[in-house]
Short mmCIF file of C-alpha atoms and ligand atoms in Angstrom, two decimals:
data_model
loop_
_atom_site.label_atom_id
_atom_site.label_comp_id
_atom_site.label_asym_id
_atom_site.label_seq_id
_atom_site.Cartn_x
_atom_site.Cartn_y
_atom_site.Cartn_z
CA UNK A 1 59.54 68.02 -44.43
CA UNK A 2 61.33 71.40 -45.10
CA UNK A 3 59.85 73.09 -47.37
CA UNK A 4 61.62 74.65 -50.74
CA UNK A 5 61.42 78.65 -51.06
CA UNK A 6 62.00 79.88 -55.03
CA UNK A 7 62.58 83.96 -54.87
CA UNK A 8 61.82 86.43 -57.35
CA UNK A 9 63.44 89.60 -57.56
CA UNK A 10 63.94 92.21 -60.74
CA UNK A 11 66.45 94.44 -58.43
CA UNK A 12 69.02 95.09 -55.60
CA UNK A 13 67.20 92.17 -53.68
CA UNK A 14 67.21 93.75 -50.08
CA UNK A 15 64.26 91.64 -49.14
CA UNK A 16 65.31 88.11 -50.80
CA UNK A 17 68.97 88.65 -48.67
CA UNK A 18 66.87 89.02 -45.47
CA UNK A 19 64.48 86.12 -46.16
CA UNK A 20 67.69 84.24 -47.13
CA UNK A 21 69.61 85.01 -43.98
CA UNK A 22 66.71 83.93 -41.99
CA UNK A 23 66.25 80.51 -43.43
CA UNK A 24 68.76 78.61 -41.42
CA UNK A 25 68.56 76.50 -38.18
CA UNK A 26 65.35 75.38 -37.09
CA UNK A 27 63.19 77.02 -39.70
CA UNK A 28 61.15 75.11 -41.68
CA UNK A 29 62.20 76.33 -45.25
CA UNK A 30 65.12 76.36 -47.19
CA UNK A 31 65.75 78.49 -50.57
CA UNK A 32 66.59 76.73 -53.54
CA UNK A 33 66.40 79.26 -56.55
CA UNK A 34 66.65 83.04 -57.02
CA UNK A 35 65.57 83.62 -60.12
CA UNK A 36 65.64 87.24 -62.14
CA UNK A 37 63.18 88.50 -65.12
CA UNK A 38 66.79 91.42 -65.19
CA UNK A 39 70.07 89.71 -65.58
CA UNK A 40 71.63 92.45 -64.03
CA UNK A 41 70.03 92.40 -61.08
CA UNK A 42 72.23 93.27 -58.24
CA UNK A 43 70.01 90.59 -55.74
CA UNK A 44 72.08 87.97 -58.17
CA UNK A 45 75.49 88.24 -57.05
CA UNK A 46 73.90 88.82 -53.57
CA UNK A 47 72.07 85.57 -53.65
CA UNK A 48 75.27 83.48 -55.51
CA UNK A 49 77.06 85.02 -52.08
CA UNK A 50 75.12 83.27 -50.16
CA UNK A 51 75.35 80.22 -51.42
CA UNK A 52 71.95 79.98 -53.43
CA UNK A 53 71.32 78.78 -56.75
CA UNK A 54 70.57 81.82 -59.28
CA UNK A 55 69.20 81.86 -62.90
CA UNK A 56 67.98 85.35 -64.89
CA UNK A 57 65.06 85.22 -67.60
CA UNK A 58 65.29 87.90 -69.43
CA UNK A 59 61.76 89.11 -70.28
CA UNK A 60 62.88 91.64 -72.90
CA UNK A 61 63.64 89.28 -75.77
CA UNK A 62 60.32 88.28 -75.29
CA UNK A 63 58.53 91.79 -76.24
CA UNK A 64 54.74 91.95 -75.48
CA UNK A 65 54.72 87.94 -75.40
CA UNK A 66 53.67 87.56 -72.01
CA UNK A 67 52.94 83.92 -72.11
CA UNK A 68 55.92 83.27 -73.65
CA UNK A 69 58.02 84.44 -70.79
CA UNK A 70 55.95 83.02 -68.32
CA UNK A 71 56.32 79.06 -69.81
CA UNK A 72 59.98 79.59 -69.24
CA UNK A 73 59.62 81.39 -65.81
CA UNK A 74 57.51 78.03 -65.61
CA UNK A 75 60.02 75.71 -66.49
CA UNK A 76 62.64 77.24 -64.47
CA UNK A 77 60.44 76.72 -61.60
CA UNK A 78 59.43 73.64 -62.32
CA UNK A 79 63.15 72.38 -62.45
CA UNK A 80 63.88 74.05 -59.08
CA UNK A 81 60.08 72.47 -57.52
CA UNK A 82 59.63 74.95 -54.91
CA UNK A 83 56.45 74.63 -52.86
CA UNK A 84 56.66 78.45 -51.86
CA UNK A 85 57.42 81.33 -54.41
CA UNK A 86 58.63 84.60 -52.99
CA UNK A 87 57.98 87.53 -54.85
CA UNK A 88 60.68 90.17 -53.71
CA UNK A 89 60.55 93.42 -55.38
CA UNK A 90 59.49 91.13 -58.90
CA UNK A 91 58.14 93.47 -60.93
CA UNK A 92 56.41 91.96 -63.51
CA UNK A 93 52.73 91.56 -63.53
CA UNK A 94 52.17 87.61 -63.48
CA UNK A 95 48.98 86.35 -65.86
CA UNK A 96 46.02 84.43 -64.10
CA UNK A 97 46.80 81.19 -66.22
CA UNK A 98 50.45 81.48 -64.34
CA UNK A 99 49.41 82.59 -60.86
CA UNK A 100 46.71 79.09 -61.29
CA UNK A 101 49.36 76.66 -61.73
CA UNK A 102 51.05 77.61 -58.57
CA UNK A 103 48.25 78.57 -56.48
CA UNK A 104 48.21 79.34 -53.19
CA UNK A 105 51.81 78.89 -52.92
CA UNK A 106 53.05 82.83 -54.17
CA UNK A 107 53.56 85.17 -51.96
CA UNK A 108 54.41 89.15 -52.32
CA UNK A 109 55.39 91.74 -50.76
CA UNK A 110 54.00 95.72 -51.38
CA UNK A 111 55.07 98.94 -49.63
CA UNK A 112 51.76 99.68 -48.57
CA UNK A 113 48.91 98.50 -45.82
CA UNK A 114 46.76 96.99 -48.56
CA UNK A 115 43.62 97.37 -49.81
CA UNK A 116 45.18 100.92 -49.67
CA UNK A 117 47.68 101.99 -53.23
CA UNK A 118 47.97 99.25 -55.01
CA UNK A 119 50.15 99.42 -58.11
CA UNK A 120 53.04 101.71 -58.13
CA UNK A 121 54.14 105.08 -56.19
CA UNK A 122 52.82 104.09 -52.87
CA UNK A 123 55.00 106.21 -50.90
CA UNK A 124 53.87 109.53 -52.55
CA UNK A 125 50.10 108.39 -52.66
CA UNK A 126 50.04 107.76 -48.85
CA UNK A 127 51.80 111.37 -48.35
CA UNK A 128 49.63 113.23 -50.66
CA UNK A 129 46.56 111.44 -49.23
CA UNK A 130 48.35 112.89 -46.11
CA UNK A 131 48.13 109.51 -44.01
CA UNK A 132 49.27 109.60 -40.38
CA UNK A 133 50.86 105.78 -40.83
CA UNK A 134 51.79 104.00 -43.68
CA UNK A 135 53.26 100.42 -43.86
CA UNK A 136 53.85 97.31 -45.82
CA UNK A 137 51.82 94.44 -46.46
CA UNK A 138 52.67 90.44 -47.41
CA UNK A 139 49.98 88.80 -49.43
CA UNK A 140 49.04 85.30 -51.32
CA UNK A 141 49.45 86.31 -55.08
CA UNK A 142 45.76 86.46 -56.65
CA UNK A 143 44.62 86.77 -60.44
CA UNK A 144 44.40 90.71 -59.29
CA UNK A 145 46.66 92.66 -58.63
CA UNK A 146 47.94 93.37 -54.95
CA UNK A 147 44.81 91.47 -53.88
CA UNK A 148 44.63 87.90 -52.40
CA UNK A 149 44.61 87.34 -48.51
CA UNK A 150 46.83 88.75 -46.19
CA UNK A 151 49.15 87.19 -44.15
CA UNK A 152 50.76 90.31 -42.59
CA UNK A 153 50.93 93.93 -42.23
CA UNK A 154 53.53 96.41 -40.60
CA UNK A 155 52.68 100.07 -39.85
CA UNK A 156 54.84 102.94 -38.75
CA UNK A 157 53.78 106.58 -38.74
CA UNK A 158 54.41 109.06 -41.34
CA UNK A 159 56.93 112.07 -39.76
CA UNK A 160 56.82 115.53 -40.20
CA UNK A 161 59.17 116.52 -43.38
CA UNK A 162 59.11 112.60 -45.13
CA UNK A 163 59.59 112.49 -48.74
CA UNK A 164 59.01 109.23 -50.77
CA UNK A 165 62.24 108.43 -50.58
CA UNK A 166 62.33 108.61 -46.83
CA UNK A 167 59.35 106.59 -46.13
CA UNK A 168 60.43 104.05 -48.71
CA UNK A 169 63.95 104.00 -46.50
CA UNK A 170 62.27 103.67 -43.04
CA UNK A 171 59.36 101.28 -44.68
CA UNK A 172 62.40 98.73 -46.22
CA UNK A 173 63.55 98.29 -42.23
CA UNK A 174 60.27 96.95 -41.84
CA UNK A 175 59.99 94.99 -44.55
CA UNK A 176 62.83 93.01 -43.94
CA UNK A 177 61.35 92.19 -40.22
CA UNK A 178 58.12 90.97 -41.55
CA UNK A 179 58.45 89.47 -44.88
CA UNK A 180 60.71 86.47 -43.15
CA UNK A 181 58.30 86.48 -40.15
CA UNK A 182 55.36 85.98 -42.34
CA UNK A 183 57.80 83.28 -44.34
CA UNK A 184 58.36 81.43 -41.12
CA UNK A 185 54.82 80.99 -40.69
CA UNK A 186 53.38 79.83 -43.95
CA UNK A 187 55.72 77.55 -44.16
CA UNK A 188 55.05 75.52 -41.20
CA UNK A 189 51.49 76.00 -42.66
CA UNK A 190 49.80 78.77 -39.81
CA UNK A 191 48.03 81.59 -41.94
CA UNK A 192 47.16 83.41 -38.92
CA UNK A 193 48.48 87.02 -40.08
CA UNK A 194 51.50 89.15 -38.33
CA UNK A 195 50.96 92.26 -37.34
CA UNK A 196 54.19 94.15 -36.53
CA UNK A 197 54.64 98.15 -35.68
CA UNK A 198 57.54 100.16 -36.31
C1 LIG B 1 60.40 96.89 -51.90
O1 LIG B 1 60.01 98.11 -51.36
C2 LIG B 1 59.18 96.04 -52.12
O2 LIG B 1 58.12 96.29 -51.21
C3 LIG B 1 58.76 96.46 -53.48
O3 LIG B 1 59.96 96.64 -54.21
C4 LIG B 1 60.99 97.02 -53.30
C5 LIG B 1 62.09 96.04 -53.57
O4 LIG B 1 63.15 96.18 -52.80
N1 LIG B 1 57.89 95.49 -54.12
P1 LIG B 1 64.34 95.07 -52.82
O5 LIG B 1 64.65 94.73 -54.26
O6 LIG B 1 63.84 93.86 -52.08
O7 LIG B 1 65.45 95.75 -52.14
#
């Protein structure tokens, strides 16, 4: 049965267009939504490009109610009944009582080789903690934050001269190899991690 991938994005979407692209022939996914908490998200037009569905939820109307926004992020999914959600470059915290009711099936993607920086500013962290390799890490979506099990990693090594910016450029190349690797996977149900280098 091929499974149905939902994608969350609050940006330009780089990752969601490379899990898109590689969702064709024999894979055993297909995406059905890309949804947006920004409604000017440039991943939106990208997505609509490629032929997938696209809806934004605008979280700002709904202030400091979190729950709020997350019953319609709920419904939205629910309409679309995914049975994997891909967070790509979402940034909004999810609440436990939403990360519950799809459990197991969220996945994310951070710009760093967890357990190390989670939370913002990766990039800068791993340079001021003067790290030889950095990398990026795909995860099941836990009650905390940037936690829950791994299901892949890709290193590369820091260079003489990198800035944030220039790791975050280099580290995105990556990102767009593994997160659709580590897609593949899960969805023909094998949670045995991939490990890339760059
Ligand atoms: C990526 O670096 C991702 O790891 C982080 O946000 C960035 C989003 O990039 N969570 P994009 O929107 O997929 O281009």
């Amino acid at each position: 049965m091929t499974k149905r991938v939902a994608i969350l994005i609050s940006g330009g979407g780089s990752n969601m267009v490379a899990l898109g692209r590689s969702m064709t022939g024999d894979h055993p996914a297909r995406p059905v939504l890309v949804l947006s908490n920004d409604p000017q998200a440039g991943g939106l037009a990208k997505a609509a490009d490629m032929g997938i569905p696209v809806q934004a939820i605008d979280h700002k109307p709904f202030g400091k109610d979190r729950a709020a926004f997350e019953a319609a992020l709920h419904d939205a999914l629910l309409a679309a009944q995914p049975d994997i959600i891909c967070l790509a470059g979402f940034m909004r915290i999810l609440g436990a009582d939403f990360i519950t009711s799809w459990d197991g099936r969220i996945l994310n993607i951070h710009p760093s080789l967890l357990p190390k920086y989670r939370g913002l500013h990766t990039h800068a962290r791993a340079l001021e903690a003067g790290d030889t390799h950095h990398g990026c890490t795909v995860h099941q979506v836990t009650a905390a934050l940037d936690d829950g099990p791994v299901l892949g990693q890709a290193r590369m090594a820091v260079l003489p001269g990198d800035t944030p910016a220039t790791l975050a450029q280099r580290l995105l190349a990556l990102e767009h190899a593994l997160y659709p690797a580590v897609l593949r996977r899960f969805a023909a149900g094998d949670l045995r991690p991939v490990m890339l280098d760059g």
